Amino acid sequence: MDKDKRSLVLGIETTCDETAASVVERAADGSGRILSNIVRSQTEEHAAYGGVVPEIAARAHVDLLDGIVASAMKEAGLEFAQLSGVAAAAGPGLIGGVIVGLTTAKAIAMVHGTPLIAVNHLEAHALTPRLTCALAFPYCLFLASGGHTQIVAVAGVGNYVRLGTTLDDAIGEASDKVAKMLGLPYPGGPQVERAAAGGDPMRFDFPRPMLGRGDANFSLSGLKTAVRNEASRLTPLDARAISDLCAGFQAAVLESVADRLKVGIKLFNEKFGPPRALVAAGGVAANQAIRGALQDVAAAAQTTLIIPPPQLCTDNGAMIAWAGAERLALGMTDQMDAPPRARWLLDANATAPAKFANTRAGF
Ligand code: KG4
Ligand code: ZN
């Protein structure tokens, strides 16, 4: 594939509880345009269980994906034969869902003789800002989704250096658990944000994890336990207590994020010079309070803050299609034996913190 040629790429996302497909156009000048972007969230299927049930997710992807791919192609006004590439998220994620998406992409690619691109889901989050604006490498990424909380130097397509990661829970995961312990519905992150809006962030003296440490790692489990302890002390919880607990939790998260990112940007600077931008991605970046905190961090570091629109922060097919298009332009395609991966580190040289290698954060 010539890097200066226009390309049309189908992207398939099935790593968690969103079944999604999208067609993206990458122009010869490297700019991107979304031709279709269809996301079917499985929130209802999992709501009764208070979290994503892997087996239910995999079966739902099987039921939904063909129809969603057909809709994405129809909305883009294209036939499969017109595609330049077919991309699927090949991990990290829930393996049943990953197999469904990757196998579907392989089938389409094989039948139509189209190049396959097996995309790392985290890489797709990392490259999304280049779809929505003309952003050059290197930039500093704050990636905060359900399973990941990382600070990453994005030095080029396929070139990532992890500067910090969580030692236990991801922020999204901790938010979901806090919501669950307070009786708020799944998914918890947006519920905690909503409840926090009317609460008193000073009522409880919650810890600020990792504050002042020289590395750029995160830790959320101590804060989560502190919220649990207060919640059980106050049970039965009234609406006021729930709001105050959420506000206290969120304030502690914000302070921790700001402090960790300050260190992360310093580490970035030492390796790559000043970042072209601070970029936030992943579902947690949809949180307005976190967006505000990131704005302050970027201003203090004299860099620009870029956050893709909320619908491109949470899981979607356009980000997979775009990462596929970026890789395709560089000739980085995959063979039909590309494996589905439950775990897949973005930075090949980084290791999961040993003590926590079995948590979701160890992806
Ligand atoms: O990136 P994403 O859609 O899926 C994964 O790849 O995990 O992120 C989902 C996570 C969930 O934990 C969800 O609770 C959290 O992002 N989230 C939020 C908000 N919206 C989604 N967390 C805090 N505030 C929000 N507004
Ligand atoms: Zn994600």
PDB file of N, CA and C and ligand atoms in Angstrom, residues 121 125 145 315 319, ligand 2:
ATOM      1  N   HIS A 121      -6.308  -2.772  20.364  1.00  0.00           N
ATOM      2  CA  HIS A 121      -7.373  -1.867  20.803  1.00  0.00           C
ATOM      3  C   HIS A 121      -6.803  -0.593  21.459  1.00  0.00           C
ATOM      4  N   HIS A 125      -7.141   3.512  20.468  1.00  0.00           N
ATOM      5  CA  HIS A 125      -7.427   4.670  21.333  1.00  0.00           C
ATOM      6  C   HIS A 125      -6.321   5.718  21.169  1.00  0.00           C
ATOM      7  N   SER A 145      -9.475   3.840  30.329  1.00  0.00           N
ATOM      8  CA  SER A 145     -10.687   3.123  29.927  1.00  0.00           C
ATOM      9  C   SER A 145     -11.121   2.223  31.078  1.00  0.00           C
ATOM     10  N   ASP A 315     -15.593   3.030  23.386  1.00  0.00           N
ATOM     11  CA  ASP A 315     -15.246   2.076  22.333  1.00  0.00           C
ATOM     12  C   ASP A 315     -16.131   2.225  21.090  1.00  0.00           C
ATOM     13  N   MET A 319     -12.360   4.060  15.521  1.00  0.00           N
ATOM     14  CA  MET A 319     -10.967   4.093  16.008  1.00  0.00           C
ATOM     15  C   MET A 319     -10.181   2.875  15.500  1.00  0.00           C
TER      16      MET A 319
HETATM   17 ZN    ZN B   2     -11.466   0.936  24.976  1.00  0.00          ZN
END
